[in-house]
Amino acid sequence: MILHFSYLQDSSYFIFRRSLVSCILRNLAALLWRHSQAYLVYYSNSSCCNKLKFQWLPTVEVSHPQIVFGWRKSFWCYRLLSTYITKTRYLFELKEDDDACKKAQQTGAFYLFHSLAPLLQQSEHQYLPPQHSLLELERLLRKFGQDTQRVEDSVLIGCSEQHEAWFALDLCLNGSSSINASLQKPEMEMELKGSFVDLRKALFWLNVKDASLLSTAQALLRWHDAHQFCSRSGQPTKKNVAGSKRVCPSNKIIYYPQMAPVVITLVSDGTRCLLARQSSFPKGMYSALAGFCDIGESVEEAVRREVAEEVGLEIERLQYSASQHWPFPNSSLMIACHATVKPGQTEIQVNFRELEAAAWFSHDEVITALKRNDPHTQQQNGAFPFWLPPKLAIANQLIKEWVEKSTCSSLPA
């Protein structure tokens, strides 16, 4: 997009003043702010006939940008930062500056948990996590006999595009005894007009944004609850306001929240996919093979070992798919892959120390399972139907990718 504003220097009826040009630039920058990262460029190229030229350029076309506005200069640029960059910089500031984070709490929003279960409210056919202001939260804490300083146990989990900071607080962890907390839970739910729901169940009802936000919140809250003491000195550690780290006052060791790398692999023999279940899974649910990476392993080595350990198969090819943070059991980084075995080497040897069952499933069986809306319904014979992980789980994504690939390969050329 190029805008031209031309005028004669001696013209008395149409004169651009600096203030007007500055106003134009500011308004044009605001208008284009929503676009992806780019540069707004203007320059004048004549002393006798000033031409003001605005040009919208992609980043790659500007080699030496200047991050200021200029007047009567040959070439000036103003870089418009994307929403993602400004949000990231803002969150970084809150993590590093305790005073800035405390200030953000004054106008921020809080998501509430009880024993790591998020508070949800039902809205038509979905569940939503309500937000509470700092004033509402302090009123609630006082009503249930808790110190308002409990707000200091909250953790920063994100922000809106308008830089409204989002925090999470567990009303049970680090608080009163579990007996008193359990007695107060129904009263809290009544006061808050919602229910504290186990996050594994909640993932079936939440949208992608809320599920990601609550997963991050639960993982951070759990980590802080489990890392209150220094592993070297044994002394209590102190969290910063944002909850992005803990510091041991005696030896200054800094502890950061961590994730454990986990490989999750959908194995196929070309026409079928291999799914398995553990005894801890809900009745009838099968998923892709998964396991933690051992120290010293690459992702490829971890996939080969896990498949060999759990089902006694040796993979032939491996393809990376995607990754996902998963809050269970203690915050994991799920690294999703597709793997194939040779058609003649498909006999499963289940390792019952790891799995309860494993089997090959056809394309049609998997499609039927993906279409099930209520997998928890028990059949007339007492058995539970074969069903798959929730849509928000990366295992579900792996399975859908396999179905789509199988469907495309079966279509005539």
C-alpha positions as a printed NumPy array, in Angstrom:
array([[  0.   ,   0.   ,   0.   ],
       [  1.425,   3.408,  -1.024],
       [ -0.11 ,   6.76 ,  -0.11 ],
       [  1.058,   9.975,  -1.817],
       [  0.622,  13.448,  -0.322],
       [  2.112,  16.117,  -2.618],
       [  2.136,  19.875,  -2.226],
       [  4.089,  22.897,  -3.506],
       [  6.356,  24.51 ,  -0.967],
       [  5.021,  28.017,  -1.673],
       [  1.367,  27.081,  -1.795],
       [ -0.649,  29.259,   0.555],
       [ -3.896,  27.347,   0.385],
       [ -2.644,  23.854,   1.149],
       [  0.218,  23.746,   3.601],
       [  1.188,  20.745,   5.683],
       [  2.533,  21.624,   9.079],
       [  4.69 ,  19.333,  11.163],
       [  1.961,  18.811,  13.721],
       [ -0.458,  17.695,  11.021],
       [  2.057,  15.281,   9.514],
       [  2.787,  13.858,  12.943],
       [ -0.951,  13.357,  13.496],
       [ -1.274,  11.59 ,  10.138],
       [  1.621,   9.277,  10.946],
       [  0.272,   8.368,  14.354],
       [ -3.212,   7.633,  13.063],
       [ -1.91 ,   5.631,  10.137],
       [  0.315,   3.608,  12.459],
       [ -2.646,   2.888,  14.72 ],
       [ -4.748,   1.869,  11.727],
       [ -2.14 ,  -0.641,  10.551],
       [ -1.224,  -1.906,  14.028],
       [ -3.191,  -5.122,  13.644],
       [ -1.132,  -6.248,  10.656],
       [  1.79 ,  -8.6  ,  11.029],
       [  5.254,  -7.244,  11.654],
       [  6.221,  -4.674,   8.999],
       [  7.592,  -1.193,   8.529],
       [  5.94 ,   2.127,   7.867],
       [  8.3  ,   4.233,   5.76 ],
       [  8.131,   7.867,   4.72 ],
       [ 10.553,  10.265,   3.145],
       [ 10.769,  13.557,   1.198],
       [ 12.856,  13.598,  -1.951],
       [ 12.817,  17.168,  -3.191],
       [ 13.74 ,  20.545,  -1.75 ],
       [ 11.566,  22.599,  -4.115],
       [  8.553,  20.319,  -4.23 ],
       [  8.141,  18.302,  -1.054],
       [  6.488,  14.94 ,  -1.497],
       [  5.472,  12.975,   1.515],
       [  5.312,   9.292,   0.7  ],
       [  4.057,   6.484,   2.936],
       [  4.951,   2.933,   2.023],
       [  3.919,  -0.296,   3.772],
       [  6.823,  -2.72 ,   3.444],
       [  7.304,  -6.3  ,   4.638],
       [ 10.16 ,  -6.801,   7.066],
       [ 12.476,  -8.449,   4.548],
       [ 12.508,  -5.359,   2.303],
       [ 13.989,  -3.053,   4.949],
       [ 17.648,  -3.652,   5.648],
       [ 18.537,  -0.761,   7.989],
       [ 15.453,   0.457,   9.862],
       [ 15.454,   3.502,  12.08 ],
       [ 12.978,   3.243,  14.948],
       [ 11.999,   6.938,  15.06 ],
       [  9.912,   9.427,  13.106],
       [ 11.883,  11.998,  11.103],
       [ 11.25 ,  15.262,   9.311],
       [ 13.018,  16.363,   6.123],
       [ 15.212,  13.281,   6.253],
       [ 16.003,  11.168,   3.254],
       [ 14.837,   7.889,   4.77 ],
       [ 13.206,   6.993,   8.103],
       [ 11.364,   3.903,   9.269],
       [  9.045,   3.124,  12.129],
       [  8.72 ,  -0.49 ,  13.069],
       [  5.244,  -1.666,  14.036],
       [  5.549,  -4.494,  16.522],
       [  3.025,  -7.3  ,  16.241],
       [  0.561,  -8.043,  19.017],
       [  2.46 , -11.243,  19.796],
       [  5.734,  -9.397,  20.308],
       [  4.223,  -6.711,  22.532],
       [  2.457,  -9.342,  24.654],
       [  5.646, -11.379,  24.975],
       [  7.685,  -8.344,  26.008],
       [  5.012,  -7.321,  28.512],
       [  4.911, -10.775,  30.116],
       [  8.711, -10.833,  30.262],
       [  8.647,  -7.524,  32.134],
       [  6.118,  -8.866,  34.658],
       [  8.252, -11.968,  35.242],
       [ 11.413,  -9.949,  35.844],
       [  9.986,  -6.952,  37.736],
       [  8.124,  -7.728,  40.979],
       [  6.803,  -4.18 ,  41.323],
       [  5.394,  -4.209,  37.788],
       [  3.74 ,  -7.566,  38.454],
       [  2.161,  -6.32 ,  41.7  ],
       [  0.808,  -3.338,  39.8  ],
       [ -0.606,  -5.648,  37.128],
       [ -2.462,  -7.61 ,  39.815],
       [ -4.444,  -4.492,  40.696],
       [ -6.163,  -4.506,  37.293],
       [ -5.668,  -8.157,  36.407],
       [ -7.995, -11.167,  36.422],
       [ -7.706, -14.275,  38.61 ],
       [ -8.645, -17.89 ,  37.84 ],
       [ -9.422, -19.97 ,  40.918],
       [ -8.499, -23.581,  41.747],
       [ -9.156, -25.914,  44.658],
       [ -6.659, -28.76 ,  45.115],
       [ -5.546, -28.178,  41.506],
       [ -9.144, -28.45 ,  40.186],
       [-10.212, -25.327,  38.232],
       [-13.431, -23.469,  38.964],
       [-15.866, -23.78 ,  36.043],
       [-19.317, -22.403,  35.341],
       [-21.736, -24.023,  32.908],
       [-22.901, -21.857,  30.028],
       [-25.372, -23.606,  27.704],
       [-23.464, -26.613,  26.297],
       [-19.973, -25.628,  27.419],
       [-18.017, -24.872,  30.561],
       [-16.161, -21.599,  31.099],
       [-13.622, -20.578,  33.768],
       [-14.847, -17.341,  35.39 ],
       [-12.492, -14.452,  36.031],
       [-12.326, -12.54 ,  39.31 ],
       [-10.849,  -9.136,  40.048],
       [ -8.414,  -8.579,  42.907],
       [-11.125,  -6.858,  44.966],
       [-13.523,  -9.793,  44.47 ],
       [-10.796, -12.248,  45.412],
       [ -9.856, -10.394,  48.593],
       [-13.529, -10.198,  49.607],
       [-13.846, -13.956,  49.077],
       [-10.736, -14.712,  51.126],
       [-11.95 , -12.59 ,  54.021],
       [-15.373, -14.234,  53.926],
       [-13.82 , -17.69 ,  54.336],
       [-11.443, -16.584,  57.072],
       [ -8.271, -16.568,  54.974],
       [ -5.593, -13.911,  54.912],
       [ -5.695, -11.662,  51.851],
       [ -1.931, -12.161,  51.597],
       [ -2.814, -15.509,  50.009],
       [ -2.885, -13.508,  46.778],
       [  0.919, -13.684,  46.925],
       [  0.626, -17.421,  46.183],
       [ -0.875, -16.659,  42.756],
       [  1.055, -17.262,  39.536],
       [  1.106, -15.342,  36.264],
       [ -0.306, -17.42 ,  33.389],
       [ -0.756, -14.947,  30.522],
       [ -2.366, -11.708,  29.421],
       [ -4.9  , -10.335,  26.952],
       [ -4.093,  -8.294,  23.845],
       [ -4.954,  -5.222,  25.919],
       [ -2.312,  -6.289,  28.486],
       [ -4.738,  -7.361,  31.185],
       [ -2.625,  -9.783,  33.205],
       [ -4.071, -13.193,  34.103],
       [ -3.218, -15.   ,  37.331],
       [ -4.162, -18.315,  38.947],
       [ -4.597, -19.042,  42.667],
       [ -5.335, -22.297,  44.447],
       [ -7.584, -21.745,  47.464],
       [ -6.458, -24.985,  49.105],
       [ -2.742, -25.46 ,  48.452],
       [ -0.442, -23.852,  51.029],
       [ -3.526, -22.835,  52.981],
       [ -5.532, -24.359,  55.788],
       [ -5.518, -28.065,  56.548],
       [ -7.019, -30.44 ,  54.007],
       [ -9.878, -31.253,  56.404],
       [-10.961, -27.633,  56.786],
       [-10.442, -27.024,  53.075],
       [-12.626, -29.972,  52.104],
       [-15.358, -28.73 ,  54.437],
       [-15.226, -25.306,  52.807],
       [-15.244, -26.535,  49.216],
       [-19.07 , -26.843,  48.855],
       [-19.489, -23.434,  50.46 ],
       [-16.957, -21.919,  48.073],
       [-18.709, -23.475,  45.075],
       [-22.033, -22.088,  46.236],
       [-20.552, -18.635,  46.77 ],
       [-18.757, -18.682,  43.41 ],
       [-21.731, -20.198,  41.529],
       [-19.598, -22.896,  39.947],
       [-17.87 , -26.222,  40.517],
       [-14.243, -27.232,  40.987],
       [-13.794, -29.874,  38.283],
       [-10.914, -32.309,  37.801],
       [ -8.888, -30.943,  34.882],
       [ -8.754, -34.314,  33.072],
       [-12.544, -34.296,  32.868],
       [-12.718, -30.577,  32.131],
       [-10.632, -31.005,  28.97 ],
       [-13.637, -32.671,  27.317],
       [-15.711, -29.481,  27.746],
       [-13.247, -26.589,  27.43 ],
       [-12.277, -24.697,  24.296],
       [ -8.642, -24.65 ,  23.143],
       [ -7.777, -21.28 ,  24.676],
       [ -9.2  , -22.028,  28.13 ],
       [ -7.772, -25.546,  28.171],
       [ -4.271, -24.254,  27.419],
       [ -4.57 , -21.499,  30.018],
       [ -5.827, -23.804,  32.784],
       [ -3.235, -26.46 ,  31.929],
       [ -0.468, -23.889,  32.328],
       [ -2.007, -22.681,  35.577],
       [ -2.308, -26.147,  37.086],
       [  1.235, -27.077,  36.099],
       [  2.677, -23.938,  37.711],
       [  0.595, -24.287,  40.878],
       [  1.626, -27.925,  41.259],
       [  5.296, -27.116,  40.676],
       [  5.343, -24.415,  43.35 ],
       [  3.554, -26.684,  45.809],
       [  6.21 , -29.387,  45.282],
       [  9.298, -27.13 ,  45.3  ],
       [  9.01 , -25.094,  48.484],
       [ 12.433, -26.135,  49.797],
       [ 15.947, -25.939,  48.376],
       [ 17.379, -29.333,  47.426],
       [ 20.874, -28.201,  48.456],
       [ 20.32 , -26.362,  51.752],
       [ 16.916, -27.642,  52.801],
       [ 15.835, -24.057,  53.495],
       [ 12.468, -22.677,  52.296],
       [ 12.624, -21.116,  48.847],
       [ 10.902, -17.856,  47.962],
       [  8.846, -17.363,  44.824],
       [  8.904, -14.156,  42.827],
       [  5.596, -12.324,  42.36 ],
       [  4.925, -13.78 ,  38.913],
       [  5.779, -17.325,  39.988],
       [  8.285, -17.779,  37.157],
       [ 11.026, -18.897,  39.564],
       [ 11.921, -19.67 ,  43.187],
       [ 15.1  , -18.56 ,  44.95 ],
       [ 16.883, -20.027,  47.972],
       [ 17.756, -17.054,  50.249],
       [ 20.713, -18.89 ,  51.821],
       [ 22.685, -19.841,  48.688],
       [ 20.913, -17.818,  45.95 ],
       [ 20.188, -20.914,  43.831],
       [ 17.396, -20.167,  41.354],
       [ 14.844, -22.861,  40.505],
       [ 12.745, -22.596,  37.349],
       [  9.602, -24.607,  36.501],
       [ 10.477, -27.511,  34.234],
       [  8.746, -29.954,  31.921],
       [  9.651, -33.606,  31.374],
       [ 10.041, -34.621,  27.698],
       [  7.684, -37.443,  26.691],
       [  7.502, -39.165,  23.297],
       [  4.031, -40.199,  22.129],
       [  3.945, -42.374,  19.038],
       [  1.212, -43.705,  16.787],
       [  2.487, -46.925,  15.232],
       [  1.037, -48.135,  11.927],
       [  1.56 , -51.112,   9.638],
       [  0.112, -49.26 ,   6.655],
       [ -3.557, -50.254,   7.005],
       [ -3.982, -50.351,  10.793],
       [ -2.812, -48.314,  13.759],
       [ -1.687, -49.656,  17.125],
       [ -3.398, -48.327,  20.235],
       [ -2.936, -49.302,  23.866],
       [ -4.318, -48.617,  27.33 ],
       [ -3.016, -48.558,  30.881],
       [ -4.983, -49.706,  33.903],
       [ -5.26 , -46.079,  35.036],
       [ -7.117, -45.08 ,  31.843],
       [-10.901, -44.567,  31.923],
       [-12.811, -47.696,  30.908],
       [-12.702, -48.315,  27.166],
       [-10.168, -45.604,  26.297],
       [ -7.175, -46.423,  24.101],
       [ -4.391, -44.085,  23.077],
       [ -1.029, -43.911,  21.324],
       [  2.09 , -45.331,  22.986],
       [  3.865, -42.854,  25.254],
       [  6.84 , -42.78 ,  27.585],
       [  9.385, -40.472,  29.196],
       [ 12.722, -39.825,  27.502],
       [ 15.683, -41.301,  29.351],
       [ 18.751, -39.191,  30.072],
       [ 21.135, -39.306,  27.126],
       [ 18.474, -40.273,  24.578],
       [ 17.466, -38.456,  21.437],
       [ 13.778, -38.31 ,  20.482],
       [ 14.348, -40.981,  17.835],
       [ 16.063, -43.308,  20.309],
       [ 13.304, -42.79 ,  22.882],
       [ 10.598, -43.69 ,  20.327],
       [ 12.39 , -46.867,  19.235],
       [ 12.961, -47.961,  22.845],
       [  9.403, -47.247,  24.03 ],
       [  7.81 , -49.166,  21.151],
       [ 10.167, -52.105,  21.697],
       [  9.624, -52.103,  25.481],
       [  5.844, -51.821,  25.478],
       [  4.699, -53.89 ,  22.493],
       [  7.812, -55.746,  21.294],
       [  7.94 , -54.172,  17.83 ],
       [ 10.797, -52.557,  15.937],
       [  9.937, -49.458,  13.962],
       [ 11.106, -48.937,  10.4  ],
       [ 10.374, -45.253,   9.776],
       [  9.752, -42.274,  12.036],
       [  8.148, -38.883,  11.303],
       [  7.763, -35.953,  13.7  ],
       [  4.273, -34.433,  13.905],
       [  3.936, -31.752,  16.632],
       [  4.438, -31.003,  20.329],
       [  2.173, -30.006,  23.2  ],
       [  2.428, -29.091,  26.851],
       [  0.48 , -31.585,  28.959],
       [ -0.041, -30.936,  32.689],
       [ -0.202, -34.627,  33.622],
       [  1.251, -36.283,  35.57 ],
       [  3.686, -33.484,  36.506],
       [  3.917, -31.181,  33.487],
       [  5.197, -32.902,  30.372],
       [  6.299, -31.794,  26.919],
       [  4.584, -34.251,  24.576],
       [  6.617, -34.873,  21.401],
       [  4.274, -36.531,  18.905],
       [  5.523, -38.834,  16.133],
       [  4.232, -41.268,  13.543],
       [  6.072, -44.572,  13.161],
       [  5.666, -47.534,  10.816],
       [  6.664, -51.166,  11.131],
       [  7.28 , -53.683,   8.394],
       [  4.04 , -55.402,   7.23 ],
       [  5.358, -58.839,   8.141],
       [  6.439, -57.854,  11.661],
       [  3.19 , -56.944,  13.399],
       [  2.824, -59.508,  16.185],
       [  2.265, -57.624,  19.44 ],
       [  3.981, -58.765,  22.627],
       [  2.424, -56.685,  25.408],
       [  4.596, -55.716,  28.357],
       [  2.027, -56.033,  31.156],
       [  4.234, -54.081,  33.553],
       [  3.599, -51.077,  31.334],
       [  0.247, -51.746,  29.657],
       [ -3.073, -53.4  ,  30.353],
       [ -3.778, -54.117,  26.687],
       [ -2.699, -53.22 ,  23.133],
       [ -4.232, -54.028,  19.756],
       [ -4.338, -53.136,  16.067],
       [ -7.373, -51.116,  14.973],
       [ -8.71 , -50.704,  11.459],
       [ -9.442, -47.433,   9.703],
       [-13.217, -47.907,  10.114],
       [-12.948, -48.758,  13.826],
       [-10.946, -45.609,  14.492],
       [-13.38 , -43.401,  12.551],
       [-16.292, -44.815,  14.556],
       [-14.46 , -44.077,  17.82 ],
       [-13.709, -40.516,  16.732],
       [-17.416, -39.901,  16.124],
       [-18.52 , -41.005,  19.593],
       [-20.045, -38.078,  21.472],
       [-20.607, -39.837,  24.812],
       [-17.888, -42.483,  25.264],
       [-18.638, -42.968,  28.972],
       [-21.995, -44.656,  28.27 ],
       [-21.912, -48.301,  29.296],
       [-23.221, -50.829,  26.784],
       [-26.006, -53.322,  27.534],
       [-23.549, -56.173,  28.039],
       [-21.755, -54.139,  30.713],
       [-18.743, -53.331,  28.54 ],
       [-17.559, -49.861,  27.614],
       [-17.175, -48.865,  23.956],
       [-13.778, -48.275,  22.405],
       [-13.063, -44.547,  22.519],
       [-10.162, -42.125,  22.145],
       [ -8.537, -39.263,  24.092],
       [-10.244, -35.832,  24.049],
       [ -9.91 , -33.551,  21.028],
       [ -7.499, -31.243,  22.853],
       [ -4.988, -34.05 ,  23.488],
       [ -2.18 , -34.435,  20.983],
       [ -2.911, -38.178,  20.812],
       [ -6.239, -37.301,  19.21 ],
       [ -4.411, -35.136,  16.671],
       [ -2.043, -37.993,  15.796],
       [ -4.949, -40.362,  15.238],
       [ -6.82 , -37.867,  13.053],
       [ -3.7  , -37.299,  10.953],
       [ -3.384, -41.046,  10.397],
       [ -7.06 , -41.314,   9.395],
       [ -6.753, -38.438,   6.919],
       [ -3.581, -39.859,   5.412],
       [ -5.143, -43.313,   5.095],
       [ -8.267, -41.828,   3.495],
       [ -6.237, -39.868,   0.944],
       [ -4.049, -42.845,   0.027],
       [ -7.124, -45.025,  -0.577],
       [ -8.702, -42.548,  -3.019],
       [ -8.228, -43.247,  -6.752],
       [ -5.654, -41.088,  -8.512]])
